[in-house]
PDB file of C-alpha atoms in Angstrom:
ATOM      1  CA  MET A  22      88.069 127.819  48.976  1.00 43.00           C
ATOM      2  CA  SER A  23      84.307 127.319  50.369  1.00 46.00           C
ATOM      3  CA  SER A  24      85.485 126.225  53.731  1.00 53.00           C
ATOM      4  CA  GLY A  25      87.752 129.171  53.910  1.00 56.00           C
ATOM      5  CA  CYS A  26      84.546 131.222  53.646  1.00 65.00           C
ATOM      6  CA  THR A  27      82.505 129.511  56.185  1.00 71.00           C
ATOM      7  CA  VAL A  28      83.834 131.236  59.178  1.00 75.00           C
ATOM      8  CA  PRO A  29      83.897 134.623  57.948  1.00 76.00           C
ATOM      9  CA  SER A  30      80.108 134.034  56.770  1.00 73.00           C
ATOM     10  CA  LYS A  31      79.201 132.678  59.953  1.00 76.00           C
ATOM     11  CA  LEU A  32      80.647 135.902  61.894  1.00 80.00           C
ATOM     12  CA  CYS A  33      79.199 138.355  59.235  1.00 77.00           C
ATOM     13  CA  LEU A  34      75.832 136.740  60.426  1.00 78.00           C
ATOM     14  CA  VAL A  35      76.358 137.130  64.035  1.00 81.00           C
ATOM     15  CA  PHE A  36      77.633 140.680  63.228  1.00 83.00           C
ATOM     16  CA  ILE A  37      74.499 141.497  61.056  1.00 80.00           C
ATOM     17  CA  GLY A  38      72.154 139.889  63.466  1.00 83.00           C
ATOM     18  CA  LEU A  39      73.203 142.084  66.287  1.00 85.00           C
ATOM     19  CA  ILE A  40      72.991 144.975  63.822  1.00 83.00           C
ATOM     20  CA  PHE A  41      69.433 144.118  63.150  1.00 80.00           C
ATOM     21  CA  TRP A  42      68.378 144.168  66.342  1.00 84.00           C
ATOM     22  CA  GLY A  43      69.765 147.705  67.068  1.00 84.00           C
ATOM     23  CA  ALA A  44      68.446 148.695  63.717  1.00 77.00           C
ATOM     24  CA  ALA A  45      64.851 147.327  64.723  1.00 81.00           C
ATOM     25  CA  ALA A  46      65.103 149.515  67.584  1.00 83.00           C
ATOM     26  CA  GLY A  47      65.969 152.676  65.464  1.00 80.00           C
ATOM     27  CA  LEU A  48      62.970 151.785  63.108  1.00 76.00           C
ATOM     28  CA  PHE A  49      60.874 151.549  65.864  1.00 82.00           C
ATOM     29  CA  PHE A  50      61.773 154.681  67.337  1.00 82.00           C
ATOM     30  CA  VAL A  51      61.559 156.582  63.775  1.00 74.00           C
ATOM     31  CA  GLY A  52      58.261 154.883  63.080  1.00 75.00           C
ATOM     32  CA  GLY A  53      56.948 156.082  66.307  1.00 76.00           C
ATOM     33  CA  TRP A  54      58.043 159.491  66.096  1.00 74.00           C
ATOM     34  CA  VAL A  55      56.348 159.935  62.640  1.00 69.00           C
ATOM     35  CA  PHE A  56      53.345 158.731  63.847  1.00 70.00           C
ATOM     36  CA  GLU A  57      53.725 160.921  67.118  1.00 70.00           C
ATOM     37  CA  THR A  58      54.288 163.683  65.078  1.00 65.00           C
ATOM     38  CA  TYR A  59      51.625 163.279  62.192  1.00 64.00           C
ATOM     39  CA  LYS A  60      48.721 162.754  64.662  1.00 61.00           C
ATOM     40  CA  HIS A  61      48.663 166.581  64.837  1.00 58.00           C
ATOM     41  CA  PHE A  62      48.239 166.994  61.406  1.00 60.00           C
ATOM     42  CA  ASN A  63      46.159 164.165  60.107  1.00 56.00           C
ATOM     43  CA  GLU A  64      42.998 166.315  59.431  1.00 55.00           C
ATOM     44  CA  LEU A  65      45.061 168.868  57.501  1.00 57.00           C
ATOM     45  CA  THR A  66      46.033 166.598  54.728  1.00 55.00           C
ATOM     46  CA  SER A  67      43.837 164.938  52.136  1.00 49.00           C
ATOM     47  CA  ALA A  68      46.325 161.683  51.696  1.00 47.00           C
ATOM     48  CA  ASN A  69      48.450 159.888  54.211  1.00 55.00           C
ATOM     49  CA  LEU A  70      52.070 161.252  52.957  1.00 55.00           C
ATOM     50  CA  THR A  71      53.992 159.920  55.624  1.00 58.00           C
ATOM     51  CA  LEU A  72      52.059 157.626  57.625  1.00 65.00           C
ATOM     52  CA  ILE A  73      52.229 154.670  54.370  1.00 66.00           C
ATOM     53  CA  PRO A  74      56.050 155.116  54.466  1.00 65.00           C
ATOM     54  CA  ALA A  75      55.965 154.919  58.252  1.00 70.00           C
ATOM     55  CA  SER A  76      54.053 151.897  58.363  1.00 75.00           C
ATOM     56  CA  ILE A  77      56.147 150.150  56.050  1.00 71.00           C
ATOM     57  CA  VAL A  78      59.113 151.231  58.281  1.00 72.00           C
ATOM     58  CA  LEU A  79      57.665 149.628  61.376  1.00 79.00           C
ATOM     59  CA  THR A  80      56.716 146.671  59.566  1.00 79.00           C
ATOM     60  CA  VAL A  81      60.323 146.491  58.199  1.00 73.00           C
ATOM     61  CA  GLY A  82      61.433 146.717  61.823  1.00 80.00           C
ATOM     62  CA  ILE A  83      59.277 143.913  63.034  1.00 82.00           C
ATOM     63  CA  PHE A  84      61.161 141.583  60.100  1.00 75.00           C
ATOM     64  CA  MET A  85      64.286 143.011  61.218  1.00 76.00           C
ATOM     65  CA  PHE A  86      64.017 141.734  64.824  1.00 84.00           C
ATOM     66  CA  ILE A  87      62.985 138.324  63.431  1.00 81.00           C
ATOM     67  CA  VAL A  88      66.066 138.319  60.978  1.00 79.00           C
ATOM     68  CA  GLY A  89      68.499 139.142  63.890  1.00 83.00           C
ATOM     69  CA  LEU A  90      67.202 136.100  65.564  1.00 83.00           C
ATOM     70  CA  LEU A  91      67.515 133.704  62.555  1.00 81.00           C
ATOM     71  CA  ALA A  92      70.628 135.444  61.454  1.00 81.00           C
ATOM     72  CA  CYS A  93      72.380 134.257  65.177  1.00 82.00           C
ATOM     73  CA  ALA A  94      70.647 131.027  64.837  1.00 81.00           C
ATOM     74  CA  SER A  95      71.489 130.262  60.992  1.00 76.00           C
ATOM     75  CA  SER A  96      75.355 131.198  62.057  1.00 75.00           C
ATOM     76  CA  VAL A  97      75.527 128.514  64.745  1.00 76.00           C
ATOM     77  CA  LYS A  98      73.253 125.485  63.348  1.00 74.00           C
ATOM     78  CA  GLU A  99      74.317 126.061  59.654  1.00 70.00           C
ATOM     79  CA  ASN A 100      70.640 124.726  58.654  1.00 76.00           C
ATOM     80  CA  LYS A 101      69.597 124.965  55.314  1.00 82.00           C
ATOM     81  CA  CYS A 102      66.068 125.733  56.100  1.00 84.00           C
ATOM     82  CA  LEU A 103      66.885 128.475  58.577  1.00 82.00           C
ATOM     83  CA  LEU A 104      69.283 129.821  56.134  1.00 83.00           C
ATOM     84  CA  ALA A 105      66.576 129.575  53.292  1.00 85.00           C
ATOM     85  CA  VAL A 106      63.963 131.331  55.596  1.00 84.00           C
ATOM     86  CA  LEU A 107      66.647 134.139  56.379  1.00 83.00           C
ATOM     87  CA  PHE A 108      67.342 134.705  52.567  1.00 86.00           C
ATOM     88  CA  SER A 109      63.668 134.774  51.756  1.00 87.00           C
ATOM     89  CA  ILE A 110      63.121 137.399  55.040  1.00 82.00           C
ATOM     90  CA  LEU A 111      65.774 139.515  53.868  1.00 84.00           C
ATOM     91  CA  LEU A 112      64.662 139.860  50.370  1.00 88.00           C
ATOM     92  CA  VAL A 113      61.242 140.217  51.636  1.00 84.00           C
ATOM     93  CA  ILE A 114      62.475 143.194  53.494  1.00 78.00           C
ATOM     94  CA  LEU A 115      64.539 144.827  50.934  1.00 84.00           C
ATOM     95  CA  THR A 116      61.560 144.807  48.369  1.00 85.00           C
ATOM     96  CA  ALA A 117      59.394 146.745  51.191  1.00 78.00           C
ATOM     97  CA  GLU A 118      62.227 149.261  51.685  1.00 76.00           C
ATOM     98  CA  ILE A 119      62.507 149.798  47.816  1.00 80.00           C
ATOM     99  CA  ALA A 120      58.588 150.215  47.717  1.00 80.00           C
ATOM    100  CA  ALA A 121      59.187 152.916  50.887  1.00 71.00           C
ATOM    101  CA  GLY A 122      61.892 154.626  48.707  1.00 72.00           C
ATOM    102  CA  SER A 123      59.609 154.682  45.742  1.00 77.00           C
ATOM    103  CA  LEU A 124      56.482 156.349  47.630  1.00 74.00           C
ATOM    104  CA  GLY A 125      58.514 158.664  48.998  1.00 68.00           C
ATOM    105  CA  TYR A 126      59.997 159.534  45.674  1.00 72.00           C
ATOM    106  CA  ALA A 127      56.618 159.483  44.116  1.00 74.00           C
ATOM    107  CA  PHE A 128      54.906 161.593  46.602  1.00 70.00           C
ATOM    108  CA  ARG A 129      57.081 164.708  46.531  1.00 68.00           C
ATOM    109  CA  ASP A 130      55.373 166.449  43.497  1.00 70.00           C
ATOM    110  CA  ASP A 131      51.910 165.670  44.836  1.00 73.00           C
ATOM    111  CA  MET A 132      52.745 166.759  48.729  1.00 70.00           C
ATOM    112  CA  GLU A 133      52.665 170.414  48.381  1.00 72.00           C
ATOM    113  CA  GLY A 134      48.953 170.280  46.288  1.00 78.00           C
ATOM    114  CA  SER A 135      47.739 167.881  48.775  1.00 78.00           C
ATOM    115  CA  VAL A 136      49.026 169.905  51.919  1.00 80.00           C
ATOM    116  CA  ARG A 137      47.446 172.862  50.688  1.00 85.00           C
ATOM    117  CA  ASP A 138      44.032 171.537  50.079  1.00 85.00           C
ATOM    118  CA  GLY A 139      44.287 170.242  53.503  1.00 84.00           C
ATOM    119  CA  LEU A 140      45.290 173.771  55.296  1.00 88.00           C
ATOM    120  CA  ASN A 141      42.536 175.717  53.028  1.00 89.00           C
ATOM    121  CA  GLN A 142      39.768 173.120  54.212  1.00 87.00           C
ATOM    122  CA  ALA A 143      40.804 173.530  57.815  1.00 87.00           C
ATOM    123  CA  ILE A 144      40.801 177.177  57.430  1.00 90.00           C
ATOM    124  CA  ASN A 145      37.418 177.457  55.991  1.00 90.00           C
ATOM    125  CA  LYS A 146      35.819 175.262  58.751  1.00 88.00           C
ATOM    126  CA  PHE A 147      37.886 176.700  61.762  1.00 89.00           C
ATOM    127  CA  ASN A 148      35.795 178.401  64.170  1.00 83.00           C
ATOM    128  CA  GLY A 149      37.944 178.655  66.923  1.00 72.00           C
ATOM    129  CA  THR A 150      36.534 175.949  68.958  1.00 70.00           C
ATOM    130  CA  SER A 151      38.343 173.170  70.837  1.00 53.00           C
ATOM    131  CA  SER A 152      37.731 170.968  67.615  1.00 50.00           C
ATOM    132  CA  ASP A 153      40.093 173.300  65.971  1.00 63.00           C
ATOM    133  CA  HIS A 154      43.043 172.109  68.051  1.00 78.00           C
ATOM    134  CA  GLN A 155      45.182 170.646  65.050  1.00 79.00           C
ATOM    135  CA  MET A 156      45.053 174.220  63.328  1.00 86.00           C
ATOM    136  CA  GLU A 157      45.989 175.980  66.464  1.00 87.00           C
ATOM    137  CA  TYR A 158      48.895 173.407  67.321  1.00 86.00           C
ATOM    138  CA  LEU A 159      50.030 173.803  63.363  1.00 87.00           C
ATOM    139  CA  GLN A 160      50.366 177.447  63.949  1.00 91.00           C
ATOM    140  CA  GLU A 161      51.693 177.629  67.692  1.00 91.00           C
ATOM    141  CA  GLU A 162      54.289 174.993  66.763  1.00 89.00           C
ATOM    142  CA  LEU A 163      55.548 176.074  63.243  1.00 91.00           C
ATOM    143  CA  LYS A 164      55.212 179.651  64.280  1.00 93.00           C
ATOM    144  CA  CYS A 165      53.244 180.381  60.829  1.00 94.00           C
ATOM    145  CA  CYS A 166      49.946 182.156  60.372  1.00 94.00           C
ATOM    146  CA  GLY A 167      47.746 181.231  57.418  1.00 92.00           C
ATOM    147  CA  VAL A 168      48.059 178.956  54.217  1.00 92.00           C
ATOM    148  CA  ASN A 169      50.218 181.692  52.157  1.00 92.00           C
ATOM    149  CA  ASN A 170      49.868 184.465  54.806  1.00 92.00           C
ATOM    150  CA  ALA A 171      47.841 186.010  57.700  1.00 92.00           C
ATOM    151  CA  SER A 172      45.327 187.386  54.980  1.00 92.00           C
ATOM    152  CA  ASP A 173      44.088 183.993  54.497  1.00 93.00           C
ATOM    153  CA  TRP A 174      42.045 184.442  57.588  1.00 94.00           C
ATOM    154  CA  GLU A 175      40.301 187.203  56.230  1.00 92.00           C
ATOM    155  CA  THR A 176      38.467 185.185  53.663  1.00 91.00           C
ATOM    156  CA  ALA A 177      37.802 182.301  55.873  1.00 91.00           C
ATOM    157  CA  LYS A 178      34.520 181.330  55.539  1.00 90.00           C
ATOM    158  CA  VAL A 179      33.139 180.700  59.171  1.00 90.00           C
ATOM    159  CA  TRP A 180      36.154 182.486  61.242  1.00 92.00           C
ATOM    160  CA  SER A 181      35.500 185.928  59.063  1.00 90.00           C
ATOM    161  CA  LEU A 182      32.001 185.999  59.987  1.00 91.00           C
ATOM    162  CA  SER A 183      32.502 186.425  63.736  1.00 88.00           C
ATOM    163  CA  HIS A 184      36.202 187.759  63.805  1.00 90.00           C
ATOM    164  CA  PRO A 185      36.482 190.170  60.748  1.00 91.00           C
ATOM    165  CA  GLY A 186      40.026 191.673  60.433  1.00 91.00           C
ATOM    166  CA  LYS A 187      41.488 189.206  63.010  1.00 93.00           C
ATOM    167  CA  VAL A 188      43.321 186.312  63.282  1.00 94.00           C
ATOM    168  CA  PRO A 189      43.337 182.985  65.934  1.00 92.00           C
ATOM    169  CA  VAL A 190      45.178 183.646  69.030  1.00 92.00           C
ATOM    170  CA  SER A 191      47.569 180.998  67.656  1.00 92.00           C
ATOM    171  CA  CYS A 192      49.368 183.188  64.969  1.00 95.00           C
ATOM    172  CA  CYS A 193      50.297 185.545  67.835  1.00 94.00           C
ATOM    173  CA  ILE A 194      53.956 185.830  68.874  1.00 94.00           C
ATOM    174  CA  ASP A 195      53.089 186.775  72.325  1.00 93.00           C
ATOM    175  CA  GLN A 196      49.496 185.087  73.366  1.00 90.00           C
ATOM    176  CA  ASN A 197      49.032 187.359  76.435  1.00 90.00           C
ATOM    177  CA  ASN A 198      49.553 190.655  74.682  1.00 89.00           C
ATOM    178  CA  CYS A 199      48.534 190.436  71.200  1.00 91.00           C
ATOM    179  CA  THR A 200      45.631 192.543  69.276  1.00 90.00           C
ATOM    180  CA  GLN A 201      45.051 189.648  66.804  1.00 92.00           C
ATOM    181  CA  SER A 202      44.752 192.028  63.895  1.00 93.00           C
ATOM    182  CA  ILE A 203      45.759 190.619  60.448  1.00 92.00           C
ATOM    183  CA  ASN A 204      47.847 193.689  59.708  1.00 90.00           C
ATOM    184  CA  GLY A 205      49.536 193.762  63.218  1.00 89.00           C
ATOM    185  CA  THR A 206      53.027 193.617  63.661  1.00 90.00           C
ATOM    186  CA  ASP A 207      52.579 191.147  66.867  1.00 92.00           C
ATOM    187  CA  ILE A 208      51.416 188.413  64.687  1.00 95.00           C
ATOM    188  CA  TYR A 209      53.728 185.449  62.877  1.00 95.00           C
ATOM    189  CA  LYS A 210      54.745 186.576  59.127  1.00 92.00           C
ATOM    190  CA  LYS A 211      55.549 183.064  57.975  1.00 92.00           C
ATOM    191  CA  ALA A 212      53.355 180.940  55.699  1.00 93.00           C
ATOM    192  CA  CYS A 213      52.435 177.721  57.116  1.00 92.00           C
ATOM    193  CA  LEU A 214      52.103 175.663  53.765  1.00 90.00           C
ATOM    194  CA  PRO A 215      55.656 175.970  53.478  1.00 89.00           C
ATOM    195  CA  GLU A 216      56.756 174.821  56.795  1.00 87.00           C
ATOM    196  CA  LEU A 217      54.277 171.914  56.965  1.00 84.00           C
ATOM    197  CA  ASN A 218      55.263 170.907  53.900  1.00 83.00           C
ATOM    198  CA  ASP A 219      59.068 170.565  54.769  1.00 84.00           C
ATOM    199  CA  LYS A 220      58.364 169.175  57.816  1.00 80.00           C
ATOM    200  CA  PHE A 221      56.720 166.263  55.711  1.00 76.00           C
ATOM    201  CA  VAL A 222      59.807 166.164  53.288  1.00 76.00           C
ATOM    202  CA  THR A 223      62.187 165.779  56.256  1.00 80.00           C
ATOM    203  CA  ASN A 224      60.305 162.802  57.490  1.00 73.00           C
ATOM    204  CA  LEU A 225      60.396 160.837  54.408  1.00 71.00           C
ATOM    205  CA  ARG A 226      64.256 161.897  53.750  1.00 76.00           C
ATOM    206  CA  TYR A 227      64.725 160.344  57.282  1.00 75.00           C
ATOM    207  CA  ILE A 228      62.697 157.199  56.291  1.00 70.00           C
ATOM    208  CA  ALA A 229      64.725 156.731  52.662  1.00 72.00           C
ATOM    209  CA  GLY A 230      68.226 157.421  54.457  1.00 76.00           C
ATOM    210  CA  ILE A 231      67.450 154.802  56.607  1.00 72.00           C
ATOM    211  CA  ALA A 232      66.372 152.583  53.925  1.00 73.00           C
ATOM    212  CA  VAL A 233      69.414 152.962  51.958  1.00 78.00           C
ATOM    213  CA  ALA A 234      71.519 152.636  55.054  1.00 77.00           C
ATOM    214  CA  PHE A 235      70.357 149.240  55.601  1.00 75.00           C
ATOM    215  CA  ALA A 236      69.702 147.842  52.037  1.00 82.00           C
ATOM    216  CA  VAL A 237      73.823 147.453  52.045  1.00 83.00           C
ATOM    217  CA  ILE A 238      73.780 145.447  55.267  1.00 80.00           C
ATOM    218  CA  GLN A 239      71.125 143.289  54.241  1.00 81.00           C
ATOM    219  CA  VAL A 240      72.773 142.401  50.711  1.00 85.00           C
ATOM    220  CA  LEU A 241      75.843 141.347  52.742  1.00 82.00           C
ATOM    221  CA  GLY A 242      72.960 138.998  54.786  1.00 81.00           C
ATOM    222  CA  MET A 243      71.883 137.572  51.980  1.00 83.00           C
ATOM    223  CA  ILE A 244      75.461 136.860  50.518  1.00 84.00           C
ATOM    224  CA  SER A 245      76.660 135.330  53.594  1.00 81.00           C
ATOM    225  CA  SER A 246      73.312 133.207  53.779  1.00 80.00           C
ATOM    226  CA  CYS A 247      74.132 131.764  50.285  1.00 82.00           C
ATOM    227  CA  VAL A 248      77.521 130.774  50.922  1.00 79.00           C
ATOM    228  CA  LEU A 249      76.520 128.838  54.146  1.00 78.00           C
ATOM    229  CA  PHE A 250      73.602 127.274  52.312  1.00 79.00           C
ATOM    230  CA  CYS A 251      76.086 125.958  49.488  1.00 79.00           C
ATOM    231  CA  ARG A 252      78.666 124.804  52.175  1.00 72.00           C
ATOM    232  CA  SER A 253      75.649 122.988  54.080  1.00 64.00           C
ATOM    233  CA  LYS A 254      75.211 121.009  50.949  1.00 56.00           C
ATOM    234  CA  GLU A 255      78.777 119.865  50.232  1.00 51.00           C
ATOM    235  CA  VAL A 256      79.545 116.227  50.820  1.00 44.00           C
ATOM    236  CA  ARG A 257      82.820 116.077  53.236  1.00 48.00           C
ATOM    237  CA  TYR A 258      84.636 112.708  52.710  1.00 45.00           C
ATOM    238  CA  GLU A 259      86.660 111.291  55.761  1.00 48.00           C
ATOM    239  CA  VAL A 260      89.469 108.716  55.895  1.00 47.00           C
ATOM    240  CA  LEU A 261      87.632 105.305  56.645  1.00 49.00           C
ATOM    241  CA  GLY A 262      88.210 104.013  60.309  1.00 51.00           C
ATOM    242  CA  GLY A 263      89.114 107.891  61.309  1.00 48.00           C
ATOM    243  CA  PRO A 264      87.402 109.534  64.221  1.00 52.00           C
ATOM    244  CA  ASN A 265      84.949 111.416  61.635  1.00 50.00           C
ATOM    245  CA  SER A 266      84.617 108.704  59.266  1.00 47.00           C
ATOM    246  CA  GLY A 267      81.428 108.763  57.501  1.00 47.00           C
ATOM    247  CA  LEU A 268      79.392 111.632  55.093  1.00 43.00           C
ATOM    248  CA  ARG A 269      77.944 114.569  56.275  1.00 45.00           C
ATOM    249  CA  VAL A 270      75.455 116.503  54.109  1.00 43.00           C
TER     250      VAL A 270
END
């Protein structure tokens, strides 16, 4: 029966190896996309809520590529050492993915408070110079104004002193034709806090979804490597004097 499981296990490892190469490319893309998105907001939050899981995903992507090579090599050579290394790496990856999912789940309750604190600090420091590009980018990209509403700019510590009753031009629907009045109808009415919070939550959901999807594949790889490892330890007896006489471990 074990012999009958060998060929399917080998094919499974080859298939998993190809999937892991594709998965590595996908993880690199998602992790890079999260970093690219986050760089515009990294000064607006007091904790790296998305970068920590994204870093884990990129690390897992590197391991995925290595696993793809090991899976294909193990299926061909049926080497116990390669199979043991393959199983160990799959176990490490699975543990890392569980850690990423746990971090995302743990951060979900703290995220809004952290984002709120970061936005309030950014608004209070805002003075309309080039150093405030992240707040400007945020309001333009998300089409929002202020943490809770446009009136937040009325109490901004620096901005309100030189621009009383005004909002930054990034709050304007049409920046070429805008009064910048806090009570004007030509500015965005949406609050930035829920918009930015939703963006971070979406990123974490993408990461968690990918981790769950590949966890199943990794478990199959671990099972296949175990089958081949046990098969390689078997002693096969041949008829004395036959073409394949002897023992093989």
